[in-house]
Coordinates of N, CA and C in Angstrom, one line a residue:
M143 N -98.1 141.5 -134.0 CA -99.4 141.5 -132.9 C -99.4 140.5 -132.8
I144 N -99.3 139.9 -131.5 CA -100.0 138.6 -130.8 C -101.6 138.7 -130.8
R145 N -102.1 137.4 -131.5 CA -104.0 137.5 -130.7 C -103.6 136.6 -129.9
L146 N -104.5 136.7 -128.6 CA -105.2 135.5 -127.7 C -106.8 134.7 -128.0
V147 N -107.1 136.2 -129.1 CA -108.6 135.6 -129.0 C -108.9 135.5 -130.4
R148 N -109.6 135.5 -131.1 CA -109.9 135.0 -132.1 C -111.8 135.3 -132.6
R149 N -112.4 135.8 -133.3 CA -114.2 135.5 -133.5 C -114.3 135.1 -134.5
R150 N -115.0 134.1 -134.6 CA -115.3 133.3 -135.0 C -117.0 134.0 -135.5
Q151 N -117.9 133.0 -136.5 CA -119.2 133.5 -136.3 C -119.8 131.7 -136.3
A152 N -120.6 131.7 -135.8 CA -121.1 130.4 -135.4 C -123.2 130.5 -135.8
W153 N -123.0 129.4 -136.4 CA -124.3 129.1 -136.9 C -125.5 127.9 -135.8
R154 N -126.7 129.3 -135.3 CA -128.1 127.9 -134.4 C -128.7 127.8 -134.9
L155 N -129.3 126.8 -134.5 CA -130.6 126.1 -135.0 C -131.7 127.7 -134.6
T156 N -133.0 128.3 -135.1 CA -134.2 129.1 -134.4 C -134.6 128.3 -134.4
W157 N -136.2 128.8 -132.8 CA -136.9 127.6 -132.3 C -137.8 127.0 -133.3
Q158 N -137.6 128.0 -134.3 CA -138.0 126.9 -136.2 C -137.5 125.8 -136.3
G159 N -136.1 125.9 -136.4 CA -135.9 125.2 -137.1 C -135.5 123.8 -136.3
W160 N -135.3 124.4 -134.8 CA -135.8 123.0 -133.3 C -137.0 122.2 -133.9
L161 N -137.9 122.6 -134.0 CA -139.1 122.5 -134.7 C -138.6 121.6 -135.7
V162 N -138.6 121.8 -136.6 CA -138.9 121.2 -137.8 C -137.6 119.8 -137.4
L163 N -136.4 119.7 -137.3 CA -135.6 118.7 -136.3 C -136.2 117.8 -135.7
V164 N -136.5 118.3 -134.9 CA -137.7 117.2 -133.8 C -138.7 116.4 -134.7
L165 N -139.7 117.7 -135.7 CA -140.9 116.5 -136.5 C -140.3 116.0 -137.3
A166 N -139.1 116.1 -137.8 CA -138.1 115.0 -139.1 C -138.2 114.0 -138.5
V167 N -136.8 114.4 -137.0 CA -136.9 112.9 -136.3 C -137.7 111.6 -135.6
G168 N -139.1 113.2 -134.7 CA -139.8 112.0 -134.7 C -140.9 110.8 -135.8
G169 N -140.5 112.1 -137.3 CA -141.8 111.3 -137.8 C -140.4 109.6 -138.5
A170 N -139.9 109.9 -138.3 CA -138.4 108.9 -138.8 C -138.4 108.0 -137.7
A171 N -138.9 108.0 -136.3 CA -138.7 106.7 -135.7 C -139.8 106.1 -135.9
L172 N -141.4 107.3 -135.7 CA -142.6 106.2 -135.7 C -142.4 105.1 -137.1
F173 N -141.9 106.0 -138.6 CA -142.0 105.2 -139.4 C -140.5 103.9 -139.4
G174 N -140.1 103.9 -138.7 CA -139.2 103.1 -138.1 C -139.9 101.8 -137.0
V175 N -141.2 102.4 -136.2 CA -141.4 101.9 -135.6 C -142.5 101.3 -136.6
A176 N -142.8 101.8 -137.4 CA -144.3 101.1 -137.6 C -143.6 99.5 -138.8
R177 N -142.6 99.6 -139.3 CA -142.0 99.1 -140.1 C -141.3 97.9 -139.9
I178 N -140.8 97.6 -138.6 CA -140.2 97.3 -137.8 C -140.5 95.7 -137.9
A179 N -141.9 95.2 -137.3 CA -142.5 94.4 -137.7 C -141.8 93.4 -138.8
G180 N -142.3 94.4 -140.3 CA -142.2 93.9 -141.4 C -140.7 93.9 -141.6
F181 N -138.9 94.3 -140.9 CA -138.3 94.5 -141.9 C -137.6 92.6 -140.9
L182 N -138.7 92.7 -139.5 CA -138.1 91.1 -138.6 C -138.8 90.1 -139.3
S183 N -140.0 90.4 -140.0 CA -140.6 89.4 -140.7 C -140.1 89.3 -142.1
A184 N -138.7 89.3 -142.0 CA -138.2 88.8 -143.8 C -138.7 87.9 -144.6
D185 N -138.7 88.4 -145.8 CA -139.2 87.7 -146.9 C -138.5 87.5 -148.8
D186 N -137.2 86.9 -147.8 CA -136.7 87.0 -149.6 C -135.5 85.7 -149.4
P187 N -136.7 85.1 -150.4 CA -135.7 83.7 -150.9 C -134.4 84.0 -151.8
A188 N -134.1 82.6 -151.3 CA -132.7 83.2 -152.3 C -132.6 82.5 -153.7
P189 N -131.8 83.5 -154.3 CA -132.0 82.9 -156.1 C -131.0 81.8 -156.2
G190 N -132.0 80.7 -156.4 CA -131.8 79.3 -157.0 C -132.1 77.9 -156.4
A191 N -132.2 79.1 -155.4 CA -132.4 77.7 -154.5 C -133.9 77.0 -154.6
R192 N -133.6 75.0 -154.5 CA -134.3 74.8 -154.2 C -134.3 73.4 -153.4
T193 N -133.9 73.8 -151.9 CA -133.5 72.9 -150.9 C -134.8 74.5 -149.7
L194 N -135.5 74.2 -149.3 CA -136.0 74.4 -148.7 C -136.2 73.6 -146.7
V195 N -135.5 75.0 -145.9 CA -135.1 74.4 -144.0 C -136.7 74.9 -143.4
V196 N -137.1 74.5 -142.9 CA -138.0 74.8 -142.5 C -137.6 74.5 -140.8
E197 N -137.7 75.1 -139.8 CA -137.8 74.9 -138.3 C -138.6 74.0 -137.7
G198 N -138.2 73.4 -136.8 CA -139.4 72.3 -136.4 C -140.6 72.7 -135.4
W199 N -139.6 73.3 -134.7 CA -141.1 74.3 -133.1 C -141.7 74.9 -134.2
L200 N -142.3 75.2 -134.9 CA -143.5 76.2 -135.9 C -144.6 75.6 -135.6
E201 N -146.0 76.1 -134.9 CA -146.7 76.1 -135.1 C -147.5 75.6 -136.2
Q202 N -148.6 74.3 -136.2 CA -149.1 73.2 -137.1 C -149.5 74.4 -138.7
A203 N -150.1 76.0 -137.6 CA -150.5 76.6 -138.4 C -149.8 76.9 -139.4
D204 N -148.0 77.6 -138.8 CA -147.0 77.8 -139.4 C -146.5 77.0 -140.7
L205 N -147.1 75.6 -140.0 CA -146.3 74.5 -140.9 C -147.6 74.5 -143.0
R206 N -148.5 75.1 -142.2 CA -149.2 75.0 -143.2 C -149.1 75.7 -144.3
H207 N -148.2 76.9 -143.7 CA -147.8 78.1 -144.4 C -146.5 77.4 -145.2
A208 N -145.8 76.7 -144.7 CA -144.4 76.3 -144.7 C -145.2 75.5 -146.7
L209 N -146.1 74.9 -146.6 CA -146.8 73.9 -147.6 C -146.7 74.2 -148.4
A210 N -148.0 76.3 -148.0 CA -147.4 76.4 -149.4 C -147.3 77.1 -150.3
A211 N -145.7 76.9 -150.1 CA -144.2 77.8 -150.2 C -144.0 76.4 -151.6
I212 N -144.0 75.3 -150.2 CA -143.3 74.4 -151.2 C -144.2 73.4 -152.5
R213 N -145.8 73.8 -152.3 CA -146.6 73.4 -153.5 C -145.8 74.5 -154.8
T214 N -145.6 75.6 -154.4 CA -145.4 76.5 -155.6 C -144.6 75.5 -156.8
G215 N -143.7 74.4 -155.8 CA -143.5 73.5 -157.0 C -141.8 74.1 -156.9
R216 N -141.1 74.6 -156.4 CA -139.6 75.5 -156.6 C -139.0 74.8 -156.2
Y217 N -139.3 73.5 -154.6 CA -138.4 73.4 -154.1 C -138.3 71.6 -154.4
E218 N -136.9 71.1 -154.2 CA -137.2 69.7 -154.4 C -136.7 68.6 -153.6
R219 N -136.4 69.5 -152.2 CA -135.8 68.5 -150.8 C -135.9 70.1 -149.8
V220 N -136.4 69.1 -148.5 CA -137.4 69.5 -147.3 C -136.1 68.9 -146.3
L221 N -135.4 70.1 -145.7 CA -135.4 69.8 -144.6 C -135.2 70.9 -143.2
T222 N -135.8 68.9 -142.3 CA -136.9 70.3 -141.4 C -135.6 70.3 -139.7
T223 N -135.6 70.5 -139.5 CA -134.5 71.2 -137.6 C -135.4 71.1 -135.9
G224 N -134.8 71.3 -135.4 CA -135.0 71.2 -134.1 C -134.5 70.0 -132.8
G225 N -134.5 70.6 -132.1 CA -134.3 69.4 -130.8 C -135.6 68.5 -130.6
P226 N -135.3 68.4 -129.4 CA -136.1 67.4 -128.6 C -137.6 67.9 -127.8
V227 N -138.8 67.6 -128.4 CA -140.0 68.5 -127.6 C -140.6 67.4 -126.7
E228 N -141.8 67.7 -126.4 CA -143.0 67.4 -125.4 C -144.2 67.5 -125.4
T229 N -144.4 68.4 -126.9 CA -145.6 68.5 -126.9 C -146.9 67.9 -127.9
W230 N -147.8 68.4 -128.9 CA -148.4 67.6 -129.4 C -149.1 66.1 -129.2
D231 N -149.5 65.1 -129.7 CA -149.8 64.2 -129.7 C -148.5 62.8 -130.3
D232 N -147.6 62.9 -130.1 CA -146.5 62.6 -131.2 C -146.3 61.3 -131.2
P233 N -146.6 60.8 -132.1 CA -146.6 59.1 -132.4 C -144.6 58.9 -131.7
P234 N -145.3 57.5 -131.6 CA -144.0 56.8 -130.6 C -143.3 56.9 -132.3
G235 N -141.3 56.8 -131.6 CA -140.6 57.0 -131.5 C -139.9 59.1 -132.8
R236 N -141.4 59.5 -132.7 CA -141.5 61.3 -133.2 C -140.8 61.6 -132.3
V237 N -138.9 62.7 -131.8 CA -139.5 62.3 -130.2 C -138.8 64.3 -130.2
S238 N -138.4 64.7 -131.6 CA -138.2 65.8 -131.2 C -138.9 66.8 -132.7
S239 N -139.1 67.8 -132.6 CA -138.9 69.5 -133.4 C -139.3 68.4 -134.4
A240 N -137.9 68.5 -135.6 CA -137.7 68.3 -136.7 C -138.6 66.9 -137.3
E241 N -138.5 66.0 -136.9 CA -139.2 64.6 -136.9 C -140.7 65.2 -136.4
R242 N -140.7 65.3 -135.7 CA -142.3 66.0 -135.9 C -143.0 66.8 -137.3
A243 N -142.3 67.6 -137.1 CA -142.2 68.7 -138.7 C -142.7 67.5 -139.8
A244 N -141.2 67.1 -139.5 CA -141.5 66.4 -141.2 C -142.2 65.1 -141.0
G245 N -142.5 64.9 -140.6 CA -144.1 63.6 -140.4 C -145.3 64.7 -140.8
F246 N -145.2 66.0 -140.5 CA -146.8 66.9 -140.5 C -146.5 66.9 -142.1
L247 N -145.3 67.1 -142.8 CA -144.6 67.5 -143.9 C -145.1 66.7 -145.1
R248 N -144.5 66.0 -144.6 CA -144.5 64.6 -145.8 C -145.8 63.9 -146.2
A249 N -146.6 64.4 -144.7 CA -147.4 63.7 -145.7 C -148.9 64.1 -146.3
Q250 N -148.5 65.3 -147.0 CA -148.9 66.4 -147.5 C -148.1 66.8 -148.7
V251 N -147.3 66.5 -148.5 CA -145.9 67.7 -149.7 C -146.3 66.9 -151.3
P252 N -146.4 67.5 -152.2 CA -146.6 67.1 -153.5 C -145.7 65.8 -153.7
A253 N -145.8 64.9 -154.6 CA -144.3 64.1 -155.0 C -143.2 64.4 -155.8
G254 N -143.1 63.5 -155.4 CA -141.0 64.2 -155.5 C -140.3 64.6 -154.9
V255 N -141.4 65.5 -153.6 CA -140.6 66.6 -152.5 C -140.2 65.8 -152.3
V256 N -138.8 65.2 -151.6 CA -138.4 64.8 -150.5 C -138.3 65.3 -148.9
V257 N -138.9 64.8 -147.9 CA -138.4 65.6 -146.9 C -138.2 64.5 -146.3
T258 N -136.6 65.5 -145.2 CA -136.4 64.7 -144.4 C -135.7 65.8 -142.9
A259 N -135.9 65.0 -141.8 CA -135.9 65.6 -140.5 C -134.2 65.4 -140.7
V260 N -133.5 66.2 -139.8 CA -132.5 66.7 -139.3 C -132.6 67.4 -138.0
P261 N -132.3 66.2 -137.0 CA -132.7 66.7 -135.3 C -131.3 66.8 -134.2
A262 N -131.5 67.6 -133.9 CA -130.6 68.6 -132.7 C -130.5 68.3 -131.9
P263 N -129.5 67.6 -131.2 CA -129.1 67.8 -129.6 C -130.5 68.0 -128.9
E264 N -130.5 68.4 -127.8 CA -130.7 69.0 -126.8 C -129.6 70.3 -126.6
S265 N -130.5 71.2 -126.1 CA -129.2 72.4 -126.1 C -129.9 73.2 -124.5
P266 N -128.9 73.7 -123.5 CA -129.8 74.8 -123.1 C -130.0 76.4 -124.0
K267 N -129.2 76.7 -124.9 CA -129.4 77.7 -125.4 C -128.2 78.1 -126.6
D268 N -128.4 79.3 -127.6 CA -128.7 78.7 -128.7 C -128.8 77.5 -130.0
R269 N -130.0 77.5 -130.0 CA -130.1 75.9 -130.3 C -130.3 76.3 -131.4
T270 N -130.8 77.6 -132.6 CA -131.0 77.4 -134.0 C -129.5 77.8 -134.2
Y271 N -128.9 78.3 -133.6 CA -127.5 78.1 -133.9 C -127.0 76.7 -134.1
L272 N -127.5 75.7 -133.2 CA -126.6 74.7 -133.0 C -127.6 73.7 -134.2
S273 N -129.5 74.1 -134.2 CA -129.5 73.1 -134.9 C -128.8 73.5 -136.6
A274 N -129.0 74.9 -137.5 CA -127.9 75.0 -138.0 C -126.4 73.9 -138.1
V275 N -125.5 74.1 -137.4 CA -124.3 73.3 -137.2 C -124.9 71.5 -137.3
V276 N -125.5 71.6 -137.1 CA -126.5 69.6 -137.2 C -126.5 69.7 -138.5
L277 N -127.4 70.9 -139.4 CA -127.3 70.4 -140.6 C -126.1 70.7 -141.6
R278 N -125.2 71.6 -141.2 CA -124.1 71.9 -141.8 C -123.3 69.8 -142.4
E279 N -123.8 69.5 -140.8 CA -122.0 68.0 -140.6 C -123.5 67.1 -141.2
W280 N -124.8 67.3 -140.5 CA -125.7 66.5 -141.9 C -125.7 66.4 -143.1
A281 N -125.5 67.2 -144.2 CA -125.1 67.6 -145.2 C -123.6 67.2 -146.0
A282 N -122.9 67.7 -145.3 CA -121.2 66.7 -145.2 C -121.5 65.1 -145.6
R283 N -121.7 64.6 -144.0 CA -121.4 63.1 -144.4 C -122.6 62.7 -145.1
A284 N -123.7 63.6 -145.7 CA -124.5 63.1 -146.7 C -124.4 63.2 -148.2
G285 N -123.2 64.4 -148.4 CA -122.9 64.1 -149.5 C -124.1 64.5 -150.4
V286 N -124.2 66.3 -149.4 CA -125.5 67.3 -150.1 C -125.3 68.3 -150.5
Q287 N -125.7 69.0 -151.3 CA -123.6 69.9 -151.3 C -125.2 71.0 -151.0
L288 N -125.0 72.4 -150.1 CA -125.9 73.1 -149.8 C -125.1 74.9 -150.6
V289 N -125.9 75.2 -151.4 CA -125.3 76.6 -152.3 C -126.3 77.1 -152.0
A290 N -126.9 76.8 -152.2 CA -128.7 77.7 -151.7 C -129.8 77.5 -150.9
V291 N -130.3 78.2 -150.1 CA -131.2 77.2 -149.4 C -132.0 78.4 -148.9
D292 N -133.4 78.4 -148.9 CA -134.0 78.9 -148.1 C -134.5 78.6 -146.9
L293 N -134.9 79.5 -145.4 CA -135.4 78.9 -144.3 C -136.6 79.7 -144.2
F294 N -137.4 78.9 -143.6 CA -139.0 79.4 -143.8 C -138.7 79.3 -142.1
S295 N -139.4 80.2 -141.1 CA -139.6 80.9 -139.6 C -140.8 81.1 -139.7
A296 N -141.2 81.7 -138.4 CA -142.0 81.8 -138.7 C -142.4 83.6 -137.8
G297 N -143.5 84.6 -137.9 CA -142.9 86.1 -137.7 C -141.9 86.5 -137.7
V298 N -142.1 87.1 -136.5 CA -140.8 88.2 -136.4 C -139.3 87.6 -136.0
H299 N -139.4 86.0 -135.7 CA -138.1 85.5 -135.2 C -138.3 85.4 -136.3
A300 N -137.9 85.2 -137.7 CA -137.2 84.8 -139.0 C -135.5 85.9 -139.6
R301 N -135.6 86.7 -139.4 CA -134.5 87.2 -139.4 C -133.4 87.6 -138.9
R302 N -133.8 87.0 -137.3 CA -132.4 86.2 -136.6 C -132.3 84.8 -137.0
S303 N -133.4 84.5 -137.0 CA -133.0 82.8 -137.6 C -132.0 82.5 -138.4
R304 N -132.5 83.7 -139.8 CA -131.2 83.4 -141.0 C -130.2 83.6 -140.5
L305 N -129.9 85.0 -139.8 CA -128.9 85.5 -139.0 C -127.8 84.5 -138.9
M306 N -128.9 83.6 -137.9 CA -127.7 82.5 -137.4 C -127.2 81.3 -138.0
F307 N -128.6 81.1 -139.0 CA -127.8 79.6 -140.3 C -126.8 80.1 -141.3
R308 N -126.6 82.2 -140.9 CA -125.7 82.3 -141.9 C -125.0 81.7 -141.4
A309 N -124.2 82.2 -140.4 CA -122.9 82.2 -139.1 C -123.4 81.0 -139.4
A310 N -124.0 80.1 -139.4 CA -123.4 78.4 -138.8 C -122.9 77.6 -140.1
L311 N -123.6 78.0 -141.5 CA -123.1 77.7 -143.0 C -122.0 78.0 -144.0
G312 N -122.1 79.4 -143.7 CA -120.8 80.1 -143.7 C -120.7 80.8 -145.5
P313 N -120.0 81.8 -145.1 CA -120.3 82.3 -146.2 C -120.6 81.8 -148.1
T314 N -120.9 80.6 -147.8 CA -120.5 79.8 -149.9 C -122.3 79.6 -149.8
V315 N -122.7 79.3 -148.7 CA -124.0 78.9 -149.1 C -125.1 80.7 -148.5
S316 N -125.5 80.7 -149.7 CA -127.1 81.8 -150.0 C -127.7 81.4 -149.5
V317 N -128.1 82.2 -148.3 CA -129.5 81.4 -147.5 C -130.5 82.8 -147.8
G318 N -131.5 82.6 -148.2 CA -132.9 83.2 -148.1 C -133.4 82.9 -147.0
V319 N -134.7 83.3 -147.1 CA -135.8 83.9 -146.0 C -137.5 83.8 -146.6
L320 N -138.2 83.0 -145.9 CA -138.9 83.5 -146.4 C -139.6 83.0 -144.3
A321 N -141.5 83.7 -144.3 CA -141.9 83.8 -142.9 C -143.4 83.7 -142.6
A322 N -143.7 82.9 -141.7 CA -145.1 83.0 -141.5 C -146.0 84.1 -141.5
P323 N -146.9 84.2 -141.7 CA -147.4 85.8 -140.7 C -147.4 85.1 -139.2
P324 N -147.4 86.1 -138.4 CA -147.9 86.4 -137.1 C -149.2 86.2 -137.0
R325 N -150.0 85.5 -136.0 CA -151.6 84.8 -136.4 C -152.0 85.1 -134.9
H326 N -151.1 85.7 -134.1 CA -152.1 86.7 -132.9 C -152.4 88.2 -133.0
Y327 N -151.2 88.8 -133.9 CA -151.2 90.1 -133.8 C -151.6 90.4 -135.0
D328 N -151.4 91.9 -136.0 CA -151.9 92.6 -136.8 C -150.0 93.1 -137.0
P329 N -149.2 92.9 -138.8 CA -147.8 93.3 -138.2 C -147.8 95.0 -138.6
A330 N -149.3 95.1 -139.5 CA -149.1 96.3 -138.9 C -150.0 97.2 -138.1
R331 N -149.9 97.0 -137.6 CA -150.2 97.6 -135.7 C -150.0 97.2 -134.9
W332 N -148.3 96.4 -134.4 CA -148.0 95.3 -133.9 C -148.3 95.7 -131.8
W333 N -147.9 97.4 -131.9 CA -148.1 97.8 -130.4 C -149.7 98.0 -130.1
A334 N -150.5 97.7 -131.0 CA -151.7 97.6 -130.1 C -151.9 96.7 -129.5
S335 N -151.6 95.5 -130.0 CA -151.5 94.2 -129.4 C -150.4 93.9 -127.9
S336 N -150.8 93.4 -127.0 CA -149.5 92.7 -125.7 C -149.0 91.3 -126.1
N337 N -149.8 90.6 -126.7 CA -148.5 89.7 -127.8 C -147.6 90.4 -128.7
G338 N -148.2 91.5 -129.1 CA -147.5 91.9 -130.4 C -146.3 92.9 -130.2
V339 N -146.5 93.3 -128.8 CA -145.3 94.5 -128.4 C -144.6 93.5 -127.7
K340 N -144.5 92.0 -126.7 CA -144.2 91.6 -126.2 C -143.1 90.9 -127.5
T341 N -143.3 90.8 -128.3 CA -142.9 89.4 -129.2 C -141.7 91.1 -129.9
V342 N -142.4 91.6 -130.6 CA -142.3 92.8 -131.4 C -140.4 93.1 -131.3
L343 N -140.6 93.3 -129.8 CA -139.3 94.3 -129.0 C -138.3 93.0 -128.6
T344 N -139.1 92.2 -127.8 CA -138.1 90.7 -127.0 C -137.3 90.3 -128.9
E345 N -137.4 90.4 -130.1 CA -137.0 90.1 -131.1 C -136.4 91.1 -131.7
T346 N -136.6 92.4 -131.3 CA -135.9 93.7 -132.0 C -134.4 93.2 -131.1
L347 N -134.6 93.2 -129.8 CA -133.4 93.5 -128.7 C -132.4 92.5 -129.2
S348 N -133.4 91.3 -129.5 CA -132.6 89.8 -129.6 C -131.8 89.7 -130.5
L349 N -131.8 90.0 -132.4 CA -131.6 90.6 -133.3 C -130.2 91.4 -132.7
V350 N -130.6 92.4 -132.7 CA -129.7 93.6 -132.1 C -128.4 93.0 -131.2
W351 N -128.4 92.3 -130.2 CA -127.6 91.2 -129.1 C -127.4 90.6 -130.4
T352 N -127.7 89.8 -131.2 CA -126.8 89.3 -131.8 C -126.5 89.3 -133.2
A353 N -126.6 90.5 -133.5 CA -125.5 91.4 -135.1 C -124.5 92.2 -133.9
C354 N -124.7 92.2 -133.1 CA -123.7 92.7 -131.9 C -122.1 92.2 -131.4
C355 N -123.5 91.5 -130.8 CA -122.0 90.4 -129.6 C -122.4 89.2 -129.8
F356 N -123.2 88.5 -130.1 CA -122.6 86.9 -130.9 C -122.1 86.7 -131.3
R357 N -120.9 85.9 -131.2 CA -119.6 85.0 -132.1 C -119.8 83.3 -132.1
P358 N -119.9 82.9 -133.7 CA -119.5 81.4 -133.3 C -118.6 80.6 -132.6
P359 N -118.7 79.9 -132.1 CA -117.5 79.0 -131.3 C -116.7 78.5 -132.4
R360 N -115.3 78.9 -132.2 CA -114.5 78.0 -133.6 C -114.8 76.6 -133.4
D361 N -114.9 76.1 -131.6 CA -115.0 74.6 -132.0 C -116.1 74.2 -131.8
T362 N -117.5 73.7 -132.1 CA -119.2 73.7 -132.4 C -118.7 72.5 -131.7
S363 N -117.7 71.4 -131.5 CA -117.6 70.8 -130.2 C -118.2 70.9 -129.1
R364 N -117.5 71.8 -128.8 CA -117.6 72.9 -127.3 C -119.2 73.2 -127.4
L365 N -119.8 73.2 -128.2 CA -121.4 74.1 -127.9 C -122.4 73.1 -127.2
P366 N -122.8 73.8 -126.0 CA -124.2 72.4 -125.6 C -124.7 71.4 -126.0
G367 N -124.3 70.0 -126.1 CA -125.2 69.1 -126.8 C -124.7 68.8 -127.9
A368 N -123.9 69.5 -128.4 CA -123.1 68.9 -130.2 C -122.8 67.5 -129.9
P369 N -123.2 67.5 -130.2 CA -122.8 65.7 -131.5 C -121.7 65.7 -131.5

């Protein structure tokens, strides 16, 4: 006999089950929201890294945290990156954020630590990636072998910066990251501050876009401002 209809048993959540599911999902979402600033402000140094790369656009308060990391004695070389700037009271000739940061650090680092500025050209976009590309090309010209480096950035920008440096330096270089703590909001309660909300949400969206949509150009000479 041919059967046109088959009876099957279906399992459905009761209202208690739906309540438990909603509470579980809501709790996980709240946990993630509370932890997102810490996730973005990555603190994950690379094993064996003796070179610290400092993003030159950092404020002086952030650079003091970089100095604290340098004074631990872990690093032998400090490289600063960044493009042209028109901020602070820069001495004549110091026209890039890389040179500005290098001047600030060089006057205060322990003896024996070499600080070198690796300035990048001006660019309307992909500035972090371009800075990393310039750093890579400088290392090749100078005969500096980059095997493991730590990148020093600020707050919730750190994880995205590391993503860009990893893309530019390639899989043969281990890139760790250190982050100066946020100064204008409490990262454990970032949602309680307008500055925290704006910064954390912006960096979260930027990280998602970078992870899913950014594709490093094959020909880096075509980057805006590339040397």
